mmCIF file with all atom_site columns, C-alpha atoms in Angstrom:
data_model
loop_
_atom_site.group_PDB
_atom_site.id
_atom_site.type_symbol
_atom_site.label_atom_id
_atom_site.label_alt_id
_atom_site.label_comp_id
_atom_site.label_asym_id
_atom_site.label_entity_id
_atom_site.label_seq_id
_atom_site.pdbx_PDB_ins_code
_atom_site.Cartn_x
_atom_site.Cartn_y
_atom_site.Cartn_z
_atom_site.occupancy
_atom_site.B_iso_or_equiv
_atom_site.pdbx_formal_charge
_atom_site.auth_seq_id
_atom_site.auth_comp_id
_atom_site.auth_asym_id
_atom_site.auth_atom_id
_atom_site.pdbx_PDB_model_num
ATOM 1   C CA . UNK A 1 1   ? -33.196 73.367 34.624 1.00 0.00 ? 1   UNK A CA 1
ATOM 2   C CA . UNK A 1 2   ? -35.911 73.498 37.240 1.00 0.00 ? 2   UNK A CA 1
ATOM 3   C CA . UNK A 1 3   ? -38.842 71.065 37.096 1.00 0.00 ? 3   UNK A CA 1
ATOM 4   C CA . UNK A 1 4   ? -41.254 73.713 35.760 1.00 0.00 ? 4   UNK A CA 1
ATOM 5   C CA . UNK A 1 5   ? -38.751 74.623 33.032 1.00 0.00 ? 5   UNK A CA 1
ATOM 6   C CA . UNK A 1 6   ? -38.436 70.936 32.101 1.00 0.00 ? 6   UNK A CA 1
ATOM 7   C CA . UNK A 1 7   ? -42.231 70.701 31.967 1.00 0.00 ? 7   UNK A CA 1
ATOM 8   C CA . UNK A 1 8   ? -42.455 73.817 29.813 1.00 0.00 ? 8   UNK A CA 1
ATOM 9   C CA . UNK A 1 9   ? -39.810 72.527 27.421 1.00 0.00 ? 9   UNK A CA 1
ATOM 10  C CA . UNK A 1 10  ? -41.548 69.166 27.095 1.00 0.00 ? 10  UNK A CA 1
ATOM 11  C CA . UNK A 1 11  ? -45.017 70.703 26.671 1.00 0.00 ? 11  UNK A CA 1
ATOM 12  C CA . UNK A 1 12  ? -43.906 73.180 24.031 1.00 0.00 ? 12  UNK A CA 1
ATOM 13  C CA . UNK A 1 13  ? -42.051 70.448 22.110 1.00 0.00 ? 13  UNK A CA 1
ATOM 14  C CA . UNK A 1 14  ? -44.651 67.649 22.259 1.00 0.00 ? 14  UNK A CA 1
ATOM 15  C CA . UNK A 1 15  ? -48.092 69.240 22.419 1.00 0.00 ? 15  UNK A CA 1
ATOM 16  C CA . UNK A 1 16  ? -49.977 71.879 20.451 1.00 0.00 ? 16  UNK A CA 1
ATOM 17  C CA . UNK A 1 17  ? -51.301 73.532 23.606 1.00 0.00 ? 17  UNK A CA 1
ATOM 18  C CA . UNK A 1 18  ? -49.058 76.292 24.908 1.00 0.00 ? 18  UNK A CA 1
ATOM 19  C CA . UNK A 1 19  ? -47.539 75.685 28.360 1.00 0.00 ? 19  UNK A CA 1
ATOM 20  C CA . UNK A 1 20  ? -48.717 79.046 29.732 1.00 0.00 ? 20  UNK A CA 1
ATOM 21  C CA . UNK A 1 21  ? -52.282 78.436 28.566 1.00 0.00 ? 21  UNK A CA 1
ATOM 22  C CA . UNK A 1 22  ? -52.262 74.996 30.172 1.00 0.00 ? 22  UNK A CA 1
ATOM 23  C CA . UNK A 1 23  ? -50.832 76.437 33.398 1.00 0.00 ? 23  UNK A CA 1
ATOM 24  C CA . UNK A 1 24  ? -53.518 79.138 33.442 1.00 0.00 ? 24  UNK A CA 1
ATOM 25  C CA . UNK A 1 25  ? -56.260 76.531 33.018 1.00 0.00 ? 25  UNK A CA 1
ATOM 26  C CA . UNK A 1 26  ? -54.950 74.562 35.981 1.00 0.00 ? 26  UNK A CA 1
ATOM 27  C CA . UNK A 1 27  ? -54.523 77.665 38.122 1.00 0.00 ? 27  UNK A CA 1
ATOM 28  C CA . UNK A 1 28  ? -58.189 78.526 37.597 1.00 0.00 ? 28  UNK A CA 1
ATOM 29  C CA . UNK A 1 29  ? -59.768 75.044 37.561 1.00 0.00 ? 29  UNK A CA 1
ATOM 30  C CA . UNK A 1 30  ? -57.250 72.449 38.626 1.00 0.00 ? 30  UNK A CA 1
ATOM 31  C CA . UNK A 1 31  ? -54.262 71.855 40.845 1.00 0.00 ? 31  UNK A CA 1
ATOM 32  C CA . UNK A 1 32  ? -50.695 73.147 40.468 1.00 0.00 ? 32  UNK A CA 1
ATOM 33  C CA . UNK A 1 33  ? -47.721 72.012 42.539 1.00 0.00 ? 33  UNK A CA 1
ATOM 34  C CA . UNK A 1 34  ? -44.274 73.519 42.156 1.00 0.00 ? 34  UNK A CA 1
ATOM 35  C CA . UNK A 1 35  ? -41.279 72.734 44.309 1.00 0.00 ? 35  UNK A CA 1
ATOM 36  C CA . UNK A 1 36  ? -37.526 72.618 43.699 1.00 0.00 ? 36  UNK A CA 1
ATOM 37  C CA . UNK A 1 37  ? -37.876 68.900 42.879 1.00 0.00 ? 37  UNK A CA 1
ATOM 38  C CA . UNK A 1 38  ? -41.313 68.414 41.246 1.00 0.00 ? 38  UNK A CA 1
ATOM 39  C CA . UNK A 1 39  ? -43.753 70.339 39.063 1.00 0.00 ? 39  UNK A CA 1
ATOM 40  C CA . UNK A 1 40  ? -47.315 69.014 38.531 1.00 0.00 ? 40  UNK A CA 1
ATOM 41  C CA . UNK A 1 41  ? -50.547 70.012 36.834 1.00 0.00 ? 41  UNK A CA 1
ATOM 42  C CA . UNK A 1 42  ? -53.590 67.912 37.746 1.00 0.00 ? 42  UNK A CA 1
ATOM 43  C CA . UNK A 1 43  ? -57.363 68.109 37.684 1.00 0.00 ? 43  UNK A CA 1
ATOM 44  C CA . UNK A 1 44  ? -60.248 66.179 39.133 1.00 0.00 ? 44  UNK A CA 1
ATOM 45  C CA . UNK A 1 45  ? -62.226 63.885 36.823 1.00 0.00 ? 45  UNK A CA 1
ATOM 46  C CA . UNK A 1 46  ? -64.759 61.063 36.883 1.00 0.00 ? 46  UNK A CA 1
ATOM 47  C CA . UNK A 1 47  ? -63.381 57.642 35.850 1.00 0.00 ? 47  UNK A CA 1
ATOM 48  C CA . UNK A 1 48  ? -65.725 54.811 34.908 1.00 0.00 ? 48  UNK A CA 1
ATOM 49  C CA . UNK A 1 49  ? -63.628 51.723 35.650 1.00 0.00 ? 49  UNK A CA 1
ATOM 50  C CA . UNK A 1 50  ? -66.084 49.293 34.044 1.00 0.00 ? 50  UNK A CA 1
ATOM 51  C CA . UNK A 1 51  ? -66.098 51.107 30.701 1.00 0.00 ? 51  UNK A CA 1
ATOM 52  C CA . UNK A 1 52  ? -62.542 52.432 31.131 1.00 0.00 ? 52  UNK A CA 1
ATOM 53  C CA . UNK A 1 53  ? -63.475 55.955 30.157 1.00 0.00 ? 53  UNK A CA 1
ATOM 54  C CA . UNK A 1 54  ? -63.857 59.403 31.646 1.00 0.00 ? 54  UNK A CA 1
ATOM 55  C CA . UNK A 1 55  ? -67.412 60.654 32.097 1.00 0.00 ? 55  UNK A CA 1
ATOM 56  C CA . UNK A 1 56  ? -69.429 63.459 33.646 1.00 0.00 ? 56  UNK A CA 1
ATOM 57  C CA . UNK A 1 57  ? -70.207 63.312 37.347 1.00 0.00 ? 57  UNK A CA 1
ATOM 58  C CA . UNK A 1 58  ? -68.697 63.718 40.763 1.00 0.00 ? 58  UNK A CA 1
ATOM 59  C CA . UNK A 1 59  ? -64.915 63.352 40.618 1.00 0.00 ? 59  UNK A CA 1
ATOM 60  C CA . UNK A 1 60  ? -63.361 60.099 41.788 1.00 0.00 ? 60  UNK A CA 1
ATOM 61  C CA . UNK A 1 61  ? -60.001 60.494 40.027 1.00 0.00 ? 61  UNK A CA 1
ATOM 62  C CA . UNK A 1 62  ? -57.067 62.845 39.832 1.00 0.00 ? 62  UNK A CA 1
ATOM 63  C CA . UNK A 1 63  ? -55.708 63.152 36.302 1.00 0.00 ? 63  UNK A CA 1
ATOM 64  C CA . UNK A 1 64  ? -52.128 64.420 36.169 1.00 0.00 ? 64  UNK A CA 1
ATOM 65  C CA . UNK A 1 65  ? -51.827 66.345 32.913 1.00 0.00 ? 65  UNK A CA 1
ATOM 66  C CA . UNK A 1 66  ? -48.153 67.322 33.156 1.00 0.00 ? 66  UNK A CA 1
ATOM 67  C CA . UNK A 1 67  ? -45.374 66.396 35.559 1.00 0.00 ? 67  UNK A CA 1
ATOM 68  C CA . UNK A 1 68  ? -41.636 66.856 35.704 1.00 0.00 ? 68  UNK A CA 1
ATOM 69  C CA . UNK A 1 69  ? -39.059 65.985 38.326 1.00 0.00 ? 69  UNK A CA 1
ATOM 70  C CA . UNK A 1 70  ? -35.466 66.978 38.972 1.00 0.00 ? 70  UNK A CA 1
ATOM 71  C CA . UNK A 1 71  ? -32.778 64.540 39.952 1.00 0.00 ? 71  UNK A CA 1
ATOM 72  C CA . UNK A 1 72  ? -34.098 61.346 41.507 1.00 0.00 ? 72  UNK A CA 1
ATOM 73  C CA . UNK A 1 73  ? -37.414 62.809 42.692 1.00 0.00 ? 73  UNK A CA 1
ATOM 74  C CA . UNK A 1 74  ? -40.493 60.641 42.098 1.00 0.00 ? 74  UNK A CA 1
ATOM 75  C CA . UNK A 1 75  ? -43.320 62.779 40.692 1.00 0.00 ? 75  UNK A CA 1
ATOM 76  C CA . UNK A 1 76  ? -45.964 60.111 41.344 1.00 0.00 ? 76  UNK A CA 1
ATOM 77  C CA . UNK A 1 77  ? -45.005 59.701 45.011 1.00 0.00 ? 77  UNK A CA 1
ATOM 78  C CA . UNK A 1 78  ? -44.869 63.483 45.408 1.00 0.00 ? 78  UNK A CA 1
ATOM 79  C CA . UNK A 1 79  ? -48.329 63.927 43.900 1.00 0.00 ? 79  UNK A CA 1
ATOM 80  C CA . UNK A 1 80  ? -49.810 61.321 46.241 1.00 0.00 ? 80  UNK A CA 1
ATOM 81  C CA . UNK A 1 81  ? -48.218 63.215 49.129 1.00 0.00 ? 81  UNK A CA 1
ATOM 82  C CA . UNK A 1 82  ? -49.361 66.732 48.146 1.00 0.00 ? 82  UNK A CA 1
ATOM 83  C CA . UNK A 1 83  ? -52.752 66.154 46.491 1.00 0.00 ? 83  UNK A CA 1
ATOM 84  C CA . UNK A 1 84  ? -55.447 68.201 48.237 1.00 0.00 ? 84  UNK A CA 1
ATOM 85  C CA . UNK A 1 85  ? -57.458 65.044 48.899 1.00 0.00 ? 85  UNK A CA 1
ATOM 86  C CA . UNK A 1 86  ? -57.341 61.407 47.835 1.00 0.00 ? 86  UNK A CA 1
ATOM 87  C CA . UNK A 1 87  ? -59.653 60.006 45.196 1.00 0.00 ? 87  UNK A CA 1
ATOM 88  C CA . UNK A 1 88  ? -60.332 56.381 44.344 1.00 0.00 ? 88  UNK A CA 1
ATOM 89  C CA . UNK A 1 89  ? -58.194 56.645 41.208 1.00 0.00 ? 89  UNK A CA 1
ATOM 90  C CA . UNK A 1 90  ? -55.227 58.578 39.886 1.00 0.00 ? 90  UNK A CA 1
ATOM 91  C CA . UNK A 1 91  ? -54.120 58.603 36.279 1.00 0.00 ? 91  UNK A CA 1
ATOM 92  C CA . UNK A 1 92  ? -51.940 60.134 33.594 1.00 0.00 ? 92  UNK A CA 1
ATOM 93  C CA . UNK A 1 93  ? -50.776 59.567 30.037 1.00 0.00 ? 93  UNK A CA 1
ATOM 94  C CA . UNK A 1 94  ? -47.104 58.747 29.597 1.00 0.00 ? 94  UNK A CA 1
ATOM 95  C CA . UNK A 1 95  ? -44.935 60.545 27.078 1.00 0.00 ? 95  UNK A CA 1
ATOM 96  C CA . UNK A 1 96  ? -47.806 61.975 25.030 1.00 0.00 ? 96  UNK A CA 1
ATOM 97  C CA . UNK A 1 97  ? -49.499 58.614 24.520 1.00 0.00 ? 97  UNK A CA 1
ATOM 98  C CA . UNK A 1 98  ? -53.262 58.996 24.403 1.00 0.00 ? 98  UNK A CA 1
ATOM 99  C CA . UNK A 1 99  ? -54.105 55.857 26.392 1.00 0.00 ? 99  UNK A CA 1
ATOM 100 C CA . UNK A 1 100 ? -54.637 56.900 30.026 1.00 0.00 ? 100 UNK A CA 1
ATOM 101 C CA . UNK A 1 101 ? -52.996 54.819 32.734 1.00 0.00 ? 101 UNK A CA 1
ATOM 102 C CA . UNK A 1 102 ? -55.372 54.691 35.666 1.00 0.00 ? 102 UNK A CA 1
ATOM 103 C CA . UNK A 1 103 ? -54.460 53.201 39.035 1.00 0.00 ? 103 UNK A CA 1
ATOM 104 C CA . UNK A 1 104 ? -56.326 52.736 42.281 1.00 0.00 ? 104 UNK A CA 1
ATOM 105 C CA . UNK A 1 105 ? -55.064 55.330 44.750 1.00 0.00 ? 105 UNK A CA 1
ATOM 106 C CA . UNK A 1 106 ? -54.577 52.837 47.580 1.00 0.00 ? 106 UNK A CA 1
ATOM 107 C CA . UNK A 1 107 ? -52.563 50.415 45.414 1.00 0.00 ? 107 UNK A CA 1
ATOM 108 C CA . UNK A 1 108 ? -50.405 53.204 44.006 1.00 0.00 ? 108 UNK A CA 1
ATOM 109 C CA . UNK A 1 109 ? -49.606 54.393 47.542 1.00 0.00 ? 109 UNK A CA 1
ATOM 110 C CA . UNK A 1 110 ? -48.352 50.899 48.385 1.00 0.00 ? 110 UNK A CA 1
ATOM 111 C CA . UNK A 1 111 ? -46.469 50.553 45.106 1.00 0.00 ? 111 UNK A CA 1
ATOM 112 C CA . UNK A 1 112 ? -44.611 53.875 45.527 1.00 0.00 ? 112 UNK A CA 1
ATOM 113 C CA . UNK A 1 113 ? -43.935 53.364 49.231 1.00 0.00 ? 113 UNK A CA 1
ATOM 114 C CA . UNK A 1 114 ? -45.955 56.464 50.127 1.00 0.00 ? 114 UNK A CA 1
#
């Protein structure tokens, strides 16, 4: 299966929102990356690090909503490489957990060897 097919399978199995609807939302107001090794859906957000919550305002964070990788590809490293611009933070929720994992962009670059 290709990365986008893996993402579709996971989305349709684990979430109530349809994959195609989610993809359409990110095509119109987000970021979509598709390659033979990685598929990503992300959007810009505002992260308040002191209160550990998202809020309204100028974006300072990329939030990766859905990602899938084929083989040994690293989706996090790939996103840091292809993101349209860096933000102070980047985050995601793992395996449909609702607690966001937010990292400083610069530290994540070092951690992933990017």
